[in-house]
Coordinates of C-alpha atoms in Angstrom, one line a residue:
X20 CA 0.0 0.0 0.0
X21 CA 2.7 2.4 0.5
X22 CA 4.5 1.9 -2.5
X23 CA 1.0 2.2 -4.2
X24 CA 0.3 5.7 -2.5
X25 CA 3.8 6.8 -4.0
X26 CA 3.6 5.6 -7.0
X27 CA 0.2 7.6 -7.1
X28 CA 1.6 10.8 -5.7
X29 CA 4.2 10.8 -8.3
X30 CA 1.6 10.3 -10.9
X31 CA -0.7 13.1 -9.9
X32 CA 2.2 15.4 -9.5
X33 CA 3.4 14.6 -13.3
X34 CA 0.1 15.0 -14.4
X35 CA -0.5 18.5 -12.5
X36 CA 3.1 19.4 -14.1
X37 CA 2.1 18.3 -17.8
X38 CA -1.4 20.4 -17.2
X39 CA 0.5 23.9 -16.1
X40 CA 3.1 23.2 -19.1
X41 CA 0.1 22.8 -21.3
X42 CA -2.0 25.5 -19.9
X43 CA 1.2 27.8 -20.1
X44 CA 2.0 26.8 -23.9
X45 CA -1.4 27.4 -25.5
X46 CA -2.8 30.4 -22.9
X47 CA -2.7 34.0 -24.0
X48 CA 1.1 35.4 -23.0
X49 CA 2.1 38.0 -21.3
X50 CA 4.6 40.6 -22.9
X51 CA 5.5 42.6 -20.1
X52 CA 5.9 41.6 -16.5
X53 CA 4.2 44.7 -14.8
X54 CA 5.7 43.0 -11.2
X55 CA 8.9 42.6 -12.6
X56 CA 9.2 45.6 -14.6
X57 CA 10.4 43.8 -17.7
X58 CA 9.8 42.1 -20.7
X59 CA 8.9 38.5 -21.1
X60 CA 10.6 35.9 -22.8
X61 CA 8.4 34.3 -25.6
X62 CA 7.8 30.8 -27.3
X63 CA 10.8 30.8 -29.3
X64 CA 11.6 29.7 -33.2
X65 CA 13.2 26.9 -32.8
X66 CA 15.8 25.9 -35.6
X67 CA 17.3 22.4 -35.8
X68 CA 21.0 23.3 -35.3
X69 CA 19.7 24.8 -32.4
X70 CA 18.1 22.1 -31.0
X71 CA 21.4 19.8 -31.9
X72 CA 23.3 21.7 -29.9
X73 CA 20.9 22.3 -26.8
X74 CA 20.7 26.3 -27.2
X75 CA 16.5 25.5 -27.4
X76 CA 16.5 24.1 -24.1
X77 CA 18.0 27.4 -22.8
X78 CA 15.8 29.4 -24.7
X79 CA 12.5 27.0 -23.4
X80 CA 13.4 27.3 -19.8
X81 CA 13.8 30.7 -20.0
X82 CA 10.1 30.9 -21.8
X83 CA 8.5 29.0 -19.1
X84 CA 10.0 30.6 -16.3
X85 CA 8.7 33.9 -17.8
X86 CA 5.5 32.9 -18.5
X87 CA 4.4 29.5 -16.4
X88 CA 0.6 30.0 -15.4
X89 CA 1.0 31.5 -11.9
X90 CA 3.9 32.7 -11.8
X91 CA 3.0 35.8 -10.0
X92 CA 1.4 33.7 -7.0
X93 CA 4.6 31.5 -6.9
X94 CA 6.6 34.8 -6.4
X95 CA 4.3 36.0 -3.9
X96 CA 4.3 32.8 -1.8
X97 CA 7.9 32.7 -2.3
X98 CA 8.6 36.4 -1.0
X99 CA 6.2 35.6 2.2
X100 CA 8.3 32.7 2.8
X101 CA 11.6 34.0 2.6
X102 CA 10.4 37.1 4.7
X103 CA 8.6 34.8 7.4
X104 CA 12.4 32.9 7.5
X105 CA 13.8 36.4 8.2
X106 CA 16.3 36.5 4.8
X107 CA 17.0 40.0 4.3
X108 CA 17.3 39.5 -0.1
X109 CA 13.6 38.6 -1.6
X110 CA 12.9 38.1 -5.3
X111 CA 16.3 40.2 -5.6
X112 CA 15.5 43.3 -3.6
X113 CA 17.1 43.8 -0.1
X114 CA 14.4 44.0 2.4
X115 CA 13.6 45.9 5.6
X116 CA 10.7 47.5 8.1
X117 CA 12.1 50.3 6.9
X118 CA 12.2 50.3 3.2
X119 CA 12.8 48.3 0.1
X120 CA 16.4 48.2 -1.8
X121 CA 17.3 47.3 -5.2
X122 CA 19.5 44.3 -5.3
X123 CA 20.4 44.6 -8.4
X124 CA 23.5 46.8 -8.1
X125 CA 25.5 48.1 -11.5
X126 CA 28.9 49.4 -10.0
X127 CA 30.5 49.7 -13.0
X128 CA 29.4 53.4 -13.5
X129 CA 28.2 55.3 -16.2
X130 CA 28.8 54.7 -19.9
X131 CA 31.3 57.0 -22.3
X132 CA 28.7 56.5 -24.9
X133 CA 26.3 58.6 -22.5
X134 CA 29.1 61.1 -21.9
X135 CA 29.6 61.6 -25.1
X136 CA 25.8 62.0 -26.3
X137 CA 25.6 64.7 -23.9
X138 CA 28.7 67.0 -24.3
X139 CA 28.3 66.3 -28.6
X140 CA 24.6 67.4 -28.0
X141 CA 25.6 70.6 -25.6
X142 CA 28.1 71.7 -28.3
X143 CA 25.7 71.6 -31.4
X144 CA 23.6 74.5 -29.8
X145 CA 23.8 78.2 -27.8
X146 CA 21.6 77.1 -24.7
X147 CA 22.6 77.2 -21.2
X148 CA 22.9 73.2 -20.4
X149 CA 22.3 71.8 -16.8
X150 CA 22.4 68.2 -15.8
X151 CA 20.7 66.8 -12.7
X152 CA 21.7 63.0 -12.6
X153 CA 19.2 61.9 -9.6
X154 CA 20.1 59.0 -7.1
X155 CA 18.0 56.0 -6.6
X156 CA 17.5 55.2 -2.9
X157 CA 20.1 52.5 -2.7
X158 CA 22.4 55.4 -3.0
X159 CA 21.5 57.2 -0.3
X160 CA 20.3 54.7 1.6
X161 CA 23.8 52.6 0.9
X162 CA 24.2 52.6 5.0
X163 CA 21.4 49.6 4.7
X164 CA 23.0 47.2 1.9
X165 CA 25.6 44.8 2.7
X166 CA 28.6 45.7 3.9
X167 CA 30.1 44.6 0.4
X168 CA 28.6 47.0 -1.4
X169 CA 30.9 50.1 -0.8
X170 CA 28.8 53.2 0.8
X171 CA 28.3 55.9 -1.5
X172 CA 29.3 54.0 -4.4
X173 CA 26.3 55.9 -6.3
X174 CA 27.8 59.5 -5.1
X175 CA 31.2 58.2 -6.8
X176 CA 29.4 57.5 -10.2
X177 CA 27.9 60.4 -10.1
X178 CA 30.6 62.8 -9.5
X179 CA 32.8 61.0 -12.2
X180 CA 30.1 61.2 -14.4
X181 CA 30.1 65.1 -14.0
X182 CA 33.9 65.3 -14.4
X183 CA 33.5 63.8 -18.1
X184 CA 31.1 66.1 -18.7
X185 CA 31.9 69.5 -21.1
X186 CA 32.8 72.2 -18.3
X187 CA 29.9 74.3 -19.9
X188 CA 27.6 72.0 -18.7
X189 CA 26.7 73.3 -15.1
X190 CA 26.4 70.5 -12.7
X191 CA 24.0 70.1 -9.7
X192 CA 24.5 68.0 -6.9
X193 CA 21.5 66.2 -6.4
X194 CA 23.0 63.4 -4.1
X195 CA 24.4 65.6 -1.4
X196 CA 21.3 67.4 -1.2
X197 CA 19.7 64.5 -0.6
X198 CA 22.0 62.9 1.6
X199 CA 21.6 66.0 4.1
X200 CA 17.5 65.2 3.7
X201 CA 17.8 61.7 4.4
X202 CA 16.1 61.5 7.9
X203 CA 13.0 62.6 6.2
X204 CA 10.6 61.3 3.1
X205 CA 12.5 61.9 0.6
X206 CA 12.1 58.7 -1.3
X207 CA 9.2 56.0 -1.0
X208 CA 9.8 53.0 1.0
X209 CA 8.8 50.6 -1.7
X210 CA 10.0 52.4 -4.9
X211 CA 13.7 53.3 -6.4
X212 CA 12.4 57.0 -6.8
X213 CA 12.2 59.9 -4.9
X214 CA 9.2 61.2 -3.9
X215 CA 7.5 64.5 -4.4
X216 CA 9.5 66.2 -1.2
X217 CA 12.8 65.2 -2.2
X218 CA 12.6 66.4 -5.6
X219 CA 11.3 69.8 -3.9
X220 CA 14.6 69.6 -2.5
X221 CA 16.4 69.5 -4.9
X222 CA 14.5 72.2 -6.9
X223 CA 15.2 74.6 -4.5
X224 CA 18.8 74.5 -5.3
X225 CA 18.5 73.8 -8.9
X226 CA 16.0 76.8 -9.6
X227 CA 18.9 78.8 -8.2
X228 CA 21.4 77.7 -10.6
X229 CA 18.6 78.2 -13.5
X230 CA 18.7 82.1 -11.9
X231 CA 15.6 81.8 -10.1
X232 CA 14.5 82.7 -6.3
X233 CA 12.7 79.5 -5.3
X234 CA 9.2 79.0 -4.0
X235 CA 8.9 79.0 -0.5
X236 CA 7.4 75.3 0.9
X237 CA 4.8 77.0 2.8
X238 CA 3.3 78.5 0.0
X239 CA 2.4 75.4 -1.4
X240 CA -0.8 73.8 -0.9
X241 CA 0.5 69.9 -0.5
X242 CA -2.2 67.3 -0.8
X243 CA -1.8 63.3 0.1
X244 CA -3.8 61.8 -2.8
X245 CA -3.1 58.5 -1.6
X246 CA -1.5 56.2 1.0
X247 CA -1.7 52.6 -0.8
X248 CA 1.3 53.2 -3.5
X249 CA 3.1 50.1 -3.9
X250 CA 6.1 51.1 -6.3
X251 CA 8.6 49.2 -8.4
X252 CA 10.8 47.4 -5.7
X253 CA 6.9 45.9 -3.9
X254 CA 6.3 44.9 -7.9
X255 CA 9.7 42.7 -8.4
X256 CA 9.4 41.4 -4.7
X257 CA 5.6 41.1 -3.6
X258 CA 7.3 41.5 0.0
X259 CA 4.9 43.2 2.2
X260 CA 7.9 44.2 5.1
X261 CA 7.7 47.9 4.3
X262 CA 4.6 49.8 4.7
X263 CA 3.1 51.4 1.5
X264 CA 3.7 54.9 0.6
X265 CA 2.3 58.5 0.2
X266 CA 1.7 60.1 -3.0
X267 CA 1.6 63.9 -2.9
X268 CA 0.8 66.6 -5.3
X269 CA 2.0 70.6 -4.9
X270 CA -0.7 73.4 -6.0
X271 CA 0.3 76.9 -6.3
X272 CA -1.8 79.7 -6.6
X273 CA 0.5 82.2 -7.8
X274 CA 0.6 80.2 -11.2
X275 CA -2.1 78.9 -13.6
X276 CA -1.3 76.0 -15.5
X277 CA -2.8 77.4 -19.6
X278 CA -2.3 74.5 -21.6
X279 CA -0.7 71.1 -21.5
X280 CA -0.2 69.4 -24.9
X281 CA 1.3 65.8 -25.4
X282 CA 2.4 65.3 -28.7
X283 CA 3.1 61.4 -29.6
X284 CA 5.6 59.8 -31.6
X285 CA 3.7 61.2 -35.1
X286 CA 2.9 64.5 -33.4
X287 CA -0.8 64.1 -33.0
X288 CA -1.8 66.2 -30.1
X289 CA -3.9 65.5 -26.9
X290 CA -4.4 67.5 -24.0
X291 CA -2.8 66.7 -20.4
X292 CA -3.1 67.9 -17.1
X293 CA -0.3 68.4 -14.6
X294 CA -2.0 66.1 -12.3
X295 CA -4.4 63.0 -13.6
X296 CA -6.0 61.1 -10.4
X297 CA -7.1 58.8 -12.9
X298 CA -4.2 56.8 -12.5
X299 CA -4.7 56.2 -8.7
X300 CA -7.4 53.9 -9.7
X301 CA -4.9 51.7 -11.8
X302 CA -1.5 50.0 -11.0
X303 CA 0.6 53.1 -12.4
X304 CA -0.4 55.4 -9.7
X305 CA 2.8 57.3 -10.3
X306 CA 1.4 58.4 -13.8
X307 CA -0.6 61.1 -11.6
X308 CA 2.4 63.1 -12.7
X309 CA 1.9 64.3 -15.8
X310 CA -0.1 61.4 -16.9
X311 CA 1.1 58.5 -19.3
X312 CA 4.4 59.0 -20.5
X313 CA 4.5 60.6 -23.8
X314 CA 7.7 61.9 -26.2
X315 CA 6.8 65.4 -25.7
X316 CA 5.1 67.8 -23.4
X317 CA 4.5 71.4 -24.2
X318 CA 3.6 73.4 -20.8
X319 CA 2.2 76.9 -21.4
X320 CA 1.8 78.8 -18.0
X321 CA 0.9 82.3 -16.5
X322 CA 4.2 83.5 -16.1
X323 CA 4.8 86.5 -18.0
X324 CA 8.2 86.5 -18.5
X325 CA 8.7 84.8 -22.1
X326 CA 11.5 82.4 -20.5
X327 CA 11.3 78.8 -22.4
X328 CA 13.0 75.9 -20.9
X329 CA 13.5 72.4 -22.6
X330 CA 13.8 69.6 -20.3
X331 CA 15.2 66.1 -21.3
X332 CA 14.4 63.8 -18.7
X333 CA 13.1 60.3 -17.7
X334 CA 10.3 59.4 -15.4
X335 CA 12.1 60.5 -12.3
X336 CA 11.3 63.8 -13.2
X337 CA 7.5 63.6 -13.6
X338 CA 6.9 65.0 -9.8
X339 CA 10.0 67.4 -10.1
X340 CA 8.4 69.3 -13.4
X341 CA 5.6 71.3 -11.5
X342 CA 7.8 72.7 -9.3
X343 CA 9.4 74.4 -12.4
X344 CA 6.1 75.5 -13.5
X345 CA 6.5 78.4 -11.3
X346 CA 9.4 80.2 -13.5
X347 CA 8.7 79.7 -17.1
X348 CA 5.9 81.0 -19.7
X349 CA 6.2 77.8 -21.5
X350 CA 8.4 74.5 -20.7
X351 CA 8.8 71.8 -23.2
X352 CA 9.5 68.2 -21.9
X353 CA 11.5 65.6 -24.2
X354 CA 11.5 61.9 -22.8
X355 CA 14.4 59.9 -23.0
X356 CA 12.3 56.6 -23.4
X357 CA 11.4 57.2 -27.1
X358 CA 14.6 56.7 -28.9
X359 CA 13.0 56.8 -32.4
X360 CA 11.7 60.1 -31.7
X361 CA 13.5 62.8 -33.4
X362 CA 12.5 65.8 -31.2
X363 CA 15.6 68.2 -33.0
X364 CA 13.3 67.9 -36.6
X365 CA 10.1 69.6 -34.7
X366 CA 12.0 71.8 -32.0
X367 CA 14.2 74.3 -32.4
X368 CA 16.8 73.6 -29.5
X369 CA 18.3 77.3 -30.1
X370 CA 14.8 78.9 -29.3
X371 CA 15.3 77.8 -25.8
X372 CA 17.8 80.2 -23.0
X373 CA 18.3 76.7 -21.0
X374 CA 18.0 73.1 -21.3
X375 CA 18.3 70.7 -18.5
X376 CA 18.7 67.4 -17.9
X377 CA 16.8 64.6 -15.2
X378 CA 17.7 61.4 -15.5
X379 CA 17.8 58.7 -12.8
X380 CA 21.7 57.7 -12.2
X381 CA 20.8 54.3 -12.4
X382 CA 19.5 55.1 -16.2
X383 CA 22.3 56.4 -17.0
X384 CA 24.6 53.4 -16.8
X385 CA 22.3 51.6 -19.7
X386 CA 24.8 52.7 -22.7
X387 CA 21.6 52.7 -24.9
X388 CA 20.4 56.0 -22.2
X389 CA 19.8 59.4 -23.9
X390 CA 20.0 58.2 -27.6
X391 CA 17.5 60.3 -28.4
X392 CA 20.4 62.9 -28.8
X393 CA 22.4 60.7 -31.6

C-alpha cells in the first residue's frame, strides 16, 4: 500500500506538471511583466542546429519561467516565505521594516557613450545646459546594503560622471542634497524614486542655478492623494515588510497652468493635465504626474516673463516638473524613453535660454540611455 500511495503521488504530480506546461504553452502570454518591470521571454523559433546543440533548451526554460501560469502567485508565496524565514534578499530586492532596496546593483558606472551624447549634444547648440543626474534610494540609503557593497558608491558614479562632462555644462549635486535630507521622506519606502518632497529639495537648489528665487514650501498647498502606493521594488518582490507609501501633489496659486499638450511619436496632439488622479485607480499610480508617458510635453503657464526651458528627462522627473512651472511661460518636456523620436526635426533647440537634464543615475549606466540625442 505504501508503494502504491507513491507511486500515485508521483503520478498526480506529473500529471499536475504536464497540465501547467500545457496551460502555459497554448494560454494567451504575457509581454511585459508589470511585477517585474520587464519584458517577457516568448515561445521561441526553434531551428534544428539549435536544437542539436541544446541552445533550445536554454531558450525553453527561459520561456517557461517567464510565462508559467502562476507565476505571479509563486513569487508571492515565495517572497512571504523568505520574509517569514527572516532573509533580508527577496525576489532580488534587499528588504527591511524600513524600506525596500534594489539588489540589483550596476557598480560599473556610467557609460562613455552617455558622456559623449551629452557633451556632442551641448556643443551643437547656444543654450545654457544643466544636468541633474538623480540618485536611486540605494544610493542614499547605501548605509542599509551589505557591507560589500561600498557606501556611497552611487555618489562616486555620479561625480565621475560630472567630471566627463563639457565644463559648460553646469552640474547640480543632487546626491548631497539628498543625503543632508535623508532622515526625512524623501524617497518612498517601496519604490527606487524619490518622492515628491525630495525632488522639492532639490528644486530649490537647482532653480537657483537656473537664476531663479525659489518657492517658499509653505506657499504650497501639498495634498496626500493617496496612501496605498506600492512602487517598483513591492512589484519585483511582492514583500509586504515595508509599509506602503504616500503620494503627494503641490498646488500653487501664484501660477495657472494654460495648456498642457502631449504630442506622440507622429505629433498628434492631446491635452494633459499636470496632475491625472485617474491613475490612482490603476497599477501606475505614479502616472498622476503628468499622466502616461508621452515623447513630448508642451507646458504653457501664466508667467509672463517669455522664459522657455527644454527639459530632457526620464520618469524621475515627472513629480519634479511642476515645481518648475513656477518660473517659465512655457516649458517643453522631451522623454528619454522614445529613442525613435526625433525631437531636434520639430524643436528648435536654439529657441530655448536653457535646457536641463533629469535622469535617474541608475539610467544612465544603460549605454543605450539618452540616444535620443544621436
Amino acid at each position: 500500500m505504501k508503494e502504491f500511495r507513491k507511486k500515485a503521488s508521483a503520478i498526480l504530480v506529473m500529471i499536475f506538471l504536464v497540465f501547467i506546461m500545457l496551460y502555459t504553452l497554448f494560454r494567451e502570454k504575457g509581454e511585459i511583466s508589470f511585477q517585474e518591470n520587464r519584458k517577457l521571454a516568448q515561445l521561441p523559433d526553434l531551428s534544428i542546429s539549435e536544437f542539436l546543440s541544446g541552445k533550445s533548451s536554454v531558450k525553453l526554460m527561459n520561456f517557461f519561467s517567464d510565462q508559467i501560469a502562476g507565476r505571479s502567485r509563486f513569487i508571492k508565496i515565495y517572497a512571504d516565505i523568505s520574509s517569514g524565514n527572516g532573509e533580508s534578499k527577496i525576489n532580488g530586492v534587499f528588504a527591511n521594516e524600513n524600506m525596500l532596496l534594489n539588489g540589483n546593483i550596476n557598480l560599473s558606472g556610467i557609460s562613455d557613450s552617455v558622456v559623449n551624447r551629452v557633451n556632442n549634444f551641448a556643443e551643437k547648440y547656444s543654450s545654457s545646459f544643466y544636468f541633474i543626474a538623480v540618485p536611486s534610494s540605494d544610493g542614499i540609503y547605501s548605509n542599509l546594503l551589505p557591507e560589500y557593497i561600498p557606501d556611497d558608491f552611487q555618489s562616486e558614479q555620479i561625480q565621475n560622471f560630472y567630471d566627463r562632462l563639457s565644463p559648460g555644462i553646469r552640474k547640480i549635486n543632487a546626491f548631497n542634497i539628498l543625503k543632508n535630507f535623508s532622515d526625512e521622506y524623501i524617497y518612498y519606502r517601496t519604490d527606487t524614486k524619490w518622492t515628491a518632497y525630495g525632488a522639492y529639495c532639490v528644486y530649490r537648489t537647482a532653480i537657483q542655478k537656473l537664476g531663479f528665487i525659489p518657492v517658499a514650501y509653505d506657499k504650497f498647498t501639498i495634498e496626500h492623494v493617496t496612501s496605498g502606493f506600492r512602487g517598483n521594488l513591492y512589484n519585483i518582490s511582492q514583500c509586504d515588510i515595508a509599509k506602503n507609501d504616500f503620494i503627494d501633489i503641490y498646488y500653487s496659486d501664484s501660477i495657472n497652468i494654460q495648456s498642457i499638450t502631449a504630442y506622440d511619436e507622429n505629433l498628434n496632439q492631446s491635452s494633459r493635465s499636470l496632475y491625472d488622479k485617474s491613475f490612482l485607480n490603476s497599477r501606475y499610480m505614479y502616472n498622476i504626474y503628468l499622466g502616461e508617458d508621452a515623447p513630448a510635453l508642451k507646458i504653457k503657464t501664466s508667467v509672463n516673463n517669455n522664459k522657455k526651458l527644454m527639459v530632457i528627462k526620464d520618469s524621475c522627473a515627472d513629480c519634479f516638473i511642476p515645481f518648475l512651472t513656477q518660473h517659465y511661460s512655457e516649458i517643453t518636456v522631451i522623454s528619454a524613453d522614445y529613442s525613435g523620436f526625433s525631437f531636434t526635426d520639430y524643436f528648435n533647440v536654439n529657441s530655448y535660454e536653457q535646457i536641463l537634464f533629469v535622469c535617474s543615475a541608475e539610467n544612465l549606466t544603460n549605454p543605450d540611455m539618452l540616444d535620443i540625442l544621436d
